Amino acid sequence: MAALALLTGVGTLSAAPNGDVEAGKTKSATCQACHGADGNTTIDGSYPKLAGQYATYLAKALHDYKSGERKNPIMAGFAATLSDQDIADLSAYFAAQAGDIKDISHLK
């Protein structure tokens, strides 16, 4: 059973703090400079839209920037200052925003 939890990632998800949307909104001021106040209106097309993304995806991306697993000097600098709770809150906030994320699972 432990092996199944490890393979599915259940063990790591249960250890993550719960995100608070309102706290995430308060903490999102720095993010808004590039990703827009609502996570949809980026300053140019090179910045990803965050609104409507899955919270688990956003949290993983922030953790990966923080650990250096994902490379981007700007994001690494911002993520380095975030606690696990900050990451959960920001992820919950942007996931709760209405987004225009498109399903591309049909593309190969």
PDB file of C-alpha atoms in Angstrom, residues 15-20 85 88-89:
ATOM      1  CA  ALA A  15       1.662  16.704   3.496  1.00  0.00           C
ATOM      2  CA  ALA A  16       1.149  19.992   1.620  1.00  0.00           C
ATOM      3  CA  PRO A  17      -0.580  22.818   3.499  1.00  0.00           C
ATOM      4  CA  ASN A  18      -4.057  23.864   2.415  1.00  0.00           C
ATOM      5  CA  GLY A  19      -4.083  27.056   0.382  1.00  0.00           C
ATOM      6  CA  ASP A  20      -6.151  30.078   1.356  1.00  0.00           C
ATOM      7  CA  GLN A  85       2.184  28.078   3.000  1.00  0.00           C
ATOM      8  CA  ALA A  88      -0.172  26.893  -1.277  1.00  0.00           C
ATOM      9  CA  ASP A  89      -1.955  30.244  -0.874  1.00  0.00           C
TER      10      ASP A  89
END
